Amino acid sequence: MRIPIIAGNWKMHKTVGEAIDFVTRLQEELGEWEGTEVVVAPSFIVLDPVAQRLKGGTISLAAQDVFWEEKGAYTGEVSPPMLRDVGCRYVIIGHSERRAYFGETDETVNKKVKMALSHDLNPIICVGEFLEEKERGDTFNVVERQVKEGLRGVDAGTARQIVVAYEPIWAIGTGKTASPEQAQEVQSFIRGIIGDIFSPALAEVIRIQYGGSVKPDNIDELMVQPDIDGALVGGASLEVESFARIVRFERK
Ligand code: 13P
């Protein structure tokens, strides 16, 4: 049984004040919510104040990135121990925006994944194809490469902590969601690759999220699919009402 995981990736939104207000209202709205893991991913400087507010509650905290060294002369970077120290449980790694604008590669993703795992941070590894790649019929090749390279050398003993997020780039912020069937096809393929790398039994416990224009009005049909175990939500995670509705997706 995989516990569904709904995560809000706030990207570069929300000041400290806005974030505190958001999580306070989200906690009130959800109450002692059970059955779905709820995660919010604020920007680095907002993590600590949000962590203070979330203490003792059921909402988990994620960072949006991490560096692959523990400490040192790496101006501007944030290490896994620093993230653990402020109470992060998860860290998003390899988001397509980081790959596109900040030089993230499969190799750096892999280094970050291994470093996060060695500090007991659960990586949410993002994979997904560009529109041109999809149109060329390359979706499966691209995703296979990203998953295999991202997980290269990862110890099977820690692999169950991993979450994979399938985020087709053409669906991010565009309003064009992959159809539930399209997402299911790719996500079932991803589970197969994870099974080949580790074991089919391990692939059965690793959660795979879908991301890309997830909204209150499409979450229910996405979550029906057997290999969609949750969502990584951008725009619709910024408002309490829409995010709470996504968390409370209808179980069919
Ligand atoms: P949108 O939900 O805004 O399409 O963003 C998806 C995303 O990139 C989450 O990481």
mmCIF file of C-alpha atoms and ligand atoms in Angstrom:
data_model
loop_
_atom_site.group_PDB
_atom_site.id
_atom_site.type_symbol
_atom_site.label_atom_id
_atom_site.label_comp_id
_atom_site.label_asym_id
_atom_site.label_seq_id
_atom_site.Cartn_x
_atom_site.Cartn_y
_atom_site.Cartn_z
ATOM 1 C CA MET A 1 0.000 0.000 0.000
ATOM 2 C CA ARG A 2 1.477 3.315 -1.089
ATOM 3 C CA ILE A 3 0.321 6.327 0.928
ATOM 4 C CA PRO A 4 -0.607 9.119 -1.500
ATOM 5 C CA ILE A 5 1.633 12.179 -1.358
ATOM 6 C CA ILE A 6 0.456 15.622 -2.434
ATOM 7 C CA ALA A 7 3.182 18.269 -2.473
ATOM 8 C CA GLY A 8 2.940 21.986 -3.171
ATOM 9 C CA ASN A 9 5.968 23.398 -4.965
ATOM 10 C CA TRP A 10 5.729 27.116 -4.271
ATOM 11 C CA LYS A 11 8.632 27.915 -6.598
ATOM 12 C CA MET A 12 9.660 31.579 -6.160
ATOM 13 C CA HIS A 13 6.467 32.684 -4.426
ATOM 14 C CA LYS A 14 5.507 33.775 -0.898
ATOM 15 C CA THR A 15 7.347 35.938 1.600
ATOM 16 C CA VAL A 16 7.707 34.751 5.204
ATOM 17 C CA GLY A 17 4.502 36.529 6.237
ATOM 18 C CA GLU A 18 2.512 35.148 3.315
ATOM 19 C CA ALA A 19 3.848 31.658 3.937
ATOM 20 C CA ILE A 20 2.984 31.666 7.647
ATOM 21 C CA ASP A 21 -0.490 32.908 6.841
ATOM 22 C CA PHE A 22 -0.878 30.170 4.216
ATOM 23 C CA VAL A 23 0.195 27.239 6.406
ATOM 24 C CA THR A 24 -1.837 28.504 9.364
ATOM 25 C CA ARG A 25 -4.963 28.583 7.208
ATOM 26 C CA LEU A 26 -4.099 25.270 5.553
ATOM 27 C CA GLN A 27 -3.765 23.582 8.954
ATOM 28 C CA GLU A 28 -7.144 24.972 10.006
ATOM 29 C CA GLU A 29 -8.709 23.890 6.740
ATOM 30 C CA LEU A 30 -7.337 20.337 6.818
ATOM 31 C CA GLY A 31 -7.474 19.686 10.582
ATOM 32 C CA GLU A 32 -5.935 16.344 11.575
ATOM 33 C CA TRP A 33 -5.872 15.151 8.012
ATOM 34 C CA GLU A 34 -5.023 11.485 7.584
ATOM 35 C CA GLY A 35 -4.516 9.081 4.741
ATOM 36 C CA THR A 36 -2.598 11.421 2.440
ATOM 37 C CA GLU A 37 0.817 12.848 3.107
ATOM 38 C CA VAL A 38 0.799 16.615 2.635
ATOM 39 C CA VAL A 39 4.028 18.456 1.842
ATOM 40 C CA VAL A 40 4.818 22.117 1.194
ATOM 41 C CA ALA A 41 8.026 23.301 -0.483
ATOM 42 C CA PRO A 42 8.772 26.981 0.250
ATOM 43 C CA SER A 43 11.911 28.847 -0.792
ATOM 44 C CA PHE A 44 15.022 28.347 1.370
ATOM 45 C CA ILE A 45 14.677 31.467 3.514
ATOM 46 C CA VAL A 46 11.060 30.651 4.314
ATOM 47 C CA LEU A 47 11.760 27.074 5.455
ATOM 48 C CA ASP A 48 12.655 27.808 9.068
ATOM 49 C CA PRO A 49 9.717 30.052 10.020
ATOM 50 C CA VAL A 50 7.310 27.666 8.279
ATOM 51 C CA ALA A 51 8.906 24.718 10.116
ATOM 52 C CA GLN A 52 8.252 26.466 13.435
ATOM 53 C CA ARG A 53 4.605 26.869 12.535
ATOM 54 C CA LEU A 54 4.233 23.266 11.332
ATOM 55 C CA LYS A 55 5.804 21.742 14.474
ATOM 56 C CA GLY A 56 3.733 18.926 15.922
ATOM 57 C CA GLY A 57 1.377 18.895 12.922
ATOM 58 C CA THR A 58 0.956 16.491 10.038
ATOM 59 C CA ILE A 59 2.162 18.681 7.165
ATOM 60 C CA SER A 60 5.739 17.934 6.055
ATOM 61 C CA LEU A 61 8.333 20.317 4.737
ATOM 62 C CA ALA A 62 10.384 20.068 1.541
ATOM 63 C CA ALA A 63 13.147 22.217 0.106
ATOM 64 C CA GLN A 64 13.174 23.000 -3.621
ATOM 65 C CA ASP A 65 16.837 22.055 -4.125
ATOM 66 C CA VAL A 66 19.980 21.027 -2.235
ATOM 67 C CA PHE A 67 23.723 20.959 -2.867
ATOM 68 C CA TRP A 68 25.767 17.758 -3.097
ATOM 69 C CA GLU A 69 28.404 18.588 -0.480
ATOM 70 C CA GLU A 70 28.003 18.776 3.296
ATOM 71 C CA LYS A 71 29.825 22.074 3.688
ATOM 72 C CA GLY A 72 32.542 24.197 2.150
ATOM 73 C CA ALA A 73 33.253 27.126 -0.128
ATOM 74 C CA TYR A 74 30.102 26.962 -2.271
ATOM 75 C CA THR A 75 28.687 30.469 -2.173
ATOM 76 C CA GLY A 76 24.920 30.555 -2.308
ATOM 77 C CA GLU A 77 24.373 26.850 -1.783
ATOM 78 C CA VAL A 78 22.482 24.986 0.943
ATOM 79 C CA SER A 79 23.567 21.593 2.273
ATOM 80 C CA PRO A 80 21.583 18.514 3.324
ATOM 81 C CA PRO A 81 22.508 18.889 7.026
ATOM 82 C CA MET A 82 21.216 22.479 6.929
ATOM 83 C CA LEU A 83 17.918 21.272 5.503
ATOM 84 C CA ARG A 84 17.634 18.511 8.110
ATOM 85 C CA ASP A 85 18.445 21.039 10.794
ATOM 86 C CA VAL A 86 15.436 23.212 9.933
ATOM 87 C CA GLY A 87 13.135 20.197 9.781
ATOM 88 C CA CYS A 88 12.923 19.264 6.094
ATOM 89 C CA ARG A 89 11.839 15.710 5.395
ATOM 90 C CA TYR A 90 11.843 16.000 1.604
ATOM 91 C CA VAL A 91 13.813 17.783 -1.061
ATOM 92 C CA ILE A 92 12.825 18.338 -4.684
ATOM 93 C CA ILE A 93 15.730 17.471 -6.984
ATOM 94 C CA GLY A 94 16.087 18.007 -10.716
ATOM 95 C CA HIS A 95 13.000 20.119 -11.320
ATOM 96 C CA SER A 96 12.800 20.993 -15.020
ATOM 97 C CA GLU A 97 13.148 24.688 -14.165
ATOM 98 C CA ARG A 98 16.470 23.951 -12.458
ATOM 99 C CA ARG A 99 17.531 21.835 -15.422
ATOM 100 C CA ALA A 100 16.516 24.599 -17.861
ATOM 101 C CA TYR A 101 17.756 27.742 -16.074
ATOM 102 C CA PHE A 102 20.449 26.623 -13.628
ATOM 103 C CA GLY A 103 22.477 23.994 -15.438
ATOM 104 C CA GLU A 104 21.148 20.960 -13.575
ATOM 105 C CA THR A 105 22.122 17.759 -15.374
ATOM 106 C CA ASP A 106 21.437 14.066 -14.820
ATOM 107 C CA GLU A 107 24.863 13.886 -13.219
ATOM 108 C CA THR A 108 24.252 16.681 -10.687
ATOM 109 C CA VAL A 109 20.804 15.260 -9.981
ATOM 110 C CA ASN A 110 22.435 11.924 -9.166
ATOM 111 C CA LYS A 111 24.996 13.509 -6.831
ATOM 112 C CA LYS A 112 22.261 15.416 -5.012
ATOM 113 C CA VAL A 113 20.042 12.323 -4.721
ATOM 114 C CA LYS A 114 22.836 10.275 -3.143
ATOM 115 C CA MET A 115 23.826 13.073 -0.789
ATOM 116 C CA ALA A 116 20.225 13.693 0.278
ATOM 117 C CA LEU A 117 19.682 9.994 0.986
ATOM 118 C CA SER A 118 22.862 9.771 3.014
ATOM 119 C CA HIS A 119 21.404 12.490 5.269
ATOM 120 C CA ASP A 120 18.000 10.875 5.550
ATOM 121 C CA LEU A 121 16.309 13.458 3.341
ATOM 122 C CA ASN A 122 13.736 11.949 0.999
ATOM 123 C CA PRO A 123 14.379 13.092 -2.573
ATOM 124 C CA ILE A 124 11.505 13.942 -4.878
ATOM 125 C CA ILE A 125 13.257 13.357 -8.209
ATOM 126 C CA CYS A 126 11.668 15.183 -11.142
ATOM 127 C CA VAL A 127 11.727 13.759 -14.646
ATOM 128 C CA GLY A 128 9.843 14.655 -17.803
ATOM 129 C CA GLU A 129 10.153 15.406 -21.491
ATOM 130 C CA PHE A 130 9.985 18.593 -23.585
ATOM 131 C CA LEU A 131 7.182 19.025 -26.082
ATOM 132 C CA GLU A 132 9.578 18.449 -29.011
ATOM 133 C CA GLU A 133 10.773 15.222 -27.424
ATOM 134 C CA LYS A 134 7.209 14.068 -26.978
ATOM 135 C CA GLU A 135 6.381 14.935 -30.579
ATOM 136 C CA ARG A 136 9.452 13.043 -31.786
ATOM 137 C CA GLY A 137 8.214 9.996 -29.890
ATOM 138 C CA ASP A 138 11.116 10.243 -27.438
ATOM 139 C CA THR A 139 9.191 10.425 -24.156
ATOM 140 C CA PHE A 140 10.124 6.950 -22.984
ATOM 141 C CA ASN A 141 13.805 7.299 -23.932
ATOM 142 C CA VAL A 142 14.131 10.631 -22.134
ATOM 143 C CA VAL A 143 12.370 9.471 -19.012
ATOM 144 C CA GLU A 144 14.321 6.201 -18.948
ATOM 145 C CA ARG A 145 17.615 8.066 -19.157
ATOM 146 C CA GLN A 146 16.635 10.554 -16.434
ATOM 147 C CA VAL A 147 15.464 7.822 -14.065
ATOM 148 C CA LYS A 148 18.457 5.541 -14.653
ATOM 149 C CA GLU A 149 21.038 8.332 -14.401
ATOM 150 C CA GLY A 150 19.308 9.933 -11.430
ATOM 151 C CA LEU A 151 19.342 6.647 -9.527
ATOM 152 C CA ARG A 152 22.785 5.450 -10.603
ATOM 153 C CA GLY A 153 24.655 3.915 -7.670
ATOM 154 C CA VAL A 154 21.808 4.485 -5.201
ATOM 155 C CA ASP A 155 21.820 1.870 -2.461
ATOM 156 C CA ALA A 156 18.734 -0.356 -2.546
ATOM 157 C CA GLY A 157 18.594 -0.098 1.252
ATOM 158 C CA THR A 158 17.688 3.603 1.072
ATOM 159 C CA ALA A 159 15.759 3.569 -2.193
ATOM 160 C CA ARG A 160 12.329 3.153 -0.630
ATOM 161 C CA GLN A 161 12.618 6.757 0.620
ATOM 162 C CA ILE A 162 12.640 8.032 -2.945
ATOM 163 C CA VAL A 163 9.685 9.703 -4.619
ATOM 164 C CA VAL A 164 9.723 10.212 -8.391
ATOM 165 C CA ALA A 165 7.685 13.035 -9.936
ATOM 166 C CA TYR A 166 6.769 12.690 -13.590
ATOM 167 C CA GLU A 167 6.366 16.252 -14.842
ATOM 168 C CA PRO A 168 6.055 16.530 -18.620
ATOM 169 C CA ILE A 169 7.533 19.962 -19.318
ATOM 170 C CA TRP A 170 4.819 20.829 -21.828
ATOM 171 C CA ALA A 171 2.255 20.487 -19.029
ATOM 172 C CA ILE A 172 3.964 22.744 -16.480
ATOM 173 C CA GLY A 173 2.212 26.071 -16.006
ATOM 174 C CA THR A 174 0.491 25.720 -19.368
ATOM 175 C CA GLY A 175 -2.927 24.475 -18.313
ATOM 176 C CA LYS A 176 -2.309 21.423 -20.539
ATOM 177 C CA THR A 177 -2.429 18.427 -18.206
ATOM 178 C CA ALA A 178 -1.326 15.067 -19.521
ATOM 179 C CA SER A 179 -4.455 12.947 -19.757
ATOM 180 C CA PRO A 180 -4.746 10.465 -16.887
ATOM 181 C CA GLU A 181 -4.094 7.664 -19.385
ATOM 182 C CA GLN A 182 -0.969 9.364 -20.818
ATOM 183 C CA ALA A 183 0.432 9.964 -17.332
ATOM 184 C CA GLN A 184 -0.415 6.406 -16.281
ATOM 185 C CA GLU A 185 1.384 4.943 -19.280
ATOM 186 C CA VAL A 186 4.602 6.822 -18.529
ATOM 187 C CA GLN A 187 4.377 6.256 -14.778
ATOM 188 C CA SER A 188 3.840 2.526 -15.183
ATOM 189 C CA PHE A 189 6.915 2.545 -17.442
ATOM 190 C CA ILE A 190 8.870 4.407 -14.729
ATOM 191 C CA ARG A 191 7.842 1.819 -12.142
ATOM 192 C CA GLY A 192 9.122 -0.870 -14.496
ATOM 193 C CA ILE A 193 12.513 0.844 -14.780
ATOM 194 C CA ILE A 194 12.738 1.190 -10.996
ATOM 195 C CA GLY A 195 11.901 -2.517 -10.792
ATOM 196 C CA ASP A 196 14.753 -3.338 -13.188
ATOM 197 C CA ILE A 197 17.208 -1.173 -11.232
ATOM 198 C CA PHE A 198 16.297 -2.436 -7.758
ATOM 199 C CA SER A 199 13.581 -5.083 -7.622
ATOM 200 C CA PRO A 200 9.899 -5.291 -8.556
ATOM 201 C CA ALA A 201 9.071 -5.501 -4.832
ATOM 202 C CA LEU A 202 10.876 -2.223 -4.149
ATOM 203 C CA ALA A 203 9.252 -0.586 -7.182
ATOM 204 C CA GLU A 204 5.880 -1.416 -5.638
ATOM 205 C CA VAL A 205 6.586 0.730 -2.570
ATOM 206 C CA ILE A 206 8.221 3.724 -4.283
ATOM 207 C CA ARG A 207 5.742 6.518 -4.895
ATOM 208 C CA ILE A 208 5.416 8.223 -8.255
ATOM 209 C CA GLN A 209 3.732 11.619 -8.442
ATOM 210 C CA TYR A 210 2.324 13.377 -11.465
ATOM 211 C CA GLY A 211 2.967 17.096 -11.931
ATOM 212 C CA GLY A 212 1.920 19.615 -14.578
ATOM 213 C CA SER A 213 -1.226 21.763 -14.356
ATOM 214 C CA VAL A 214 -2.759 19.685 -11.577
ATOM 215 C CA LYS A 215 -5.931 21.458 -10.438
ATOM 216 C CA PRO A 216 -8.935 20.741 -8.216
ATOM 217 C CA ASP A 217 -10.908 19.720 -11.298
ATOM 218 C CA ASN A 218 -8.479 17.128 -12.673
ATOM 219 C CA ILE A 219 -6.933 15.601 -9.536
ATOM 220 C CA ASP A 220 -9.690 13.032 -8.993
ATOM 221 C CA GLU A 221 -9.327 11.436 -12.423
ATOM 222 C CA LEU A 222 -5.528 11.450 -12.183
ATOM 223 C CA MET A 223 -5.535 9.744 -8.783
ATOM 224 C CA VAL A 224 -7.706 6.906 -10.065
ATOM 225 C CA GLN A 225 -4.770 5.641 -12.112
ATOM 226 C CA PRO A 226 -2.914 2.768 -10.454
ATOM 227 C CA ASP A 227 0.582 4.226 -10.899
ATOM 228 C CA ILE A 228 -0.228 7.810 -9.899
ATOM 229 C CA ASP A 229 0.482 8.003 -6.181
ATOM 230 C CA GLY A 230 0.161 11.720 -5.719
ATOM 231 C CA ALA A 231 0.834 15.088 -7.266
ATOM 232 C CA LEU A 232 3.512 17.756 -7.339
ATOM 233 C CA VAL A 233 1.475 20.928 -7.682
ATOM 234 C CA GLY A 234 2.721 24.359 -8.736
ATOM 235 C CA GLY A 235 0.212 27.153 -9.384
ATOM 236 C CA ALA A 236 -2.759 25.505 -7.690
ATOM 237 C CA SER A 237 -0.748 24.950 -4.493
ATOM 238 C CA LEU A 238 -0.506 28.694 -3.850
ATOM 239 C CA GLU A 239 -4.117 29.149 -2.710
ATOM 240 C CA VAL A 240 -5.364 27.361 0.395
ATOM 241 C CA GLU A 241 -8.749 26.470 -1.107
ATOM 242 C CA SER A 242 -7.426 24.872 -4.278
ATOM 243 C CA PHE A 243 -4.548 23.068 -2.563
ATOM 244 C CA ALA A 244 -6.825 21.718 0.181
ATOM 245 C CA ARG A 245 -9.248 20.438 -2.461
ATOM 246 C CA ILE A 246 -6.392 18.666 -4.240
ATOM 247 C CA VAL A 247 -5.302 17.092 -0.934
ATOM 248 C CA ARG A 248 -8.874 15.913 -0.430
ATOM 249 C CA PHE A 249 -9.087 14.255 -3.837
ATOM 250 C CA GLU A 250 -11.990 11.914 -4.237
ATOM 251 C CA ARG A 251 -11.069 8.280 -3.686
ATOM 252 C CA LYS A 252 -12.865 6.137 -6.223
HETATM 253 P P1 13P B 1 2.036 23.816 -12.381
HETATM 254 O O1 13P B 1 1.152 22.987 -11.435
HETATM 255 O O2 13P B 1 1.928 25.271 -12.138
HETATM 256 O O3 13P B 1 1.849 23.387 -13.795
HETATM 257 O O4 13P B 1 3.558 23.430 -11.983
HETATM 258 C C1 13P B 1 3.920 22.105 -11.892
HETATM 259 C C2 13P B 1 5.266 22.006 -11.289
HETATM 260 O O5 13P B 1 6.253 22.384 -11.915
HETATM 261 C C3 13P B 1 5.386 21.459 -9.925
HETATM 262 O O6 13P B 1 6.708 21.202 -9.594
#
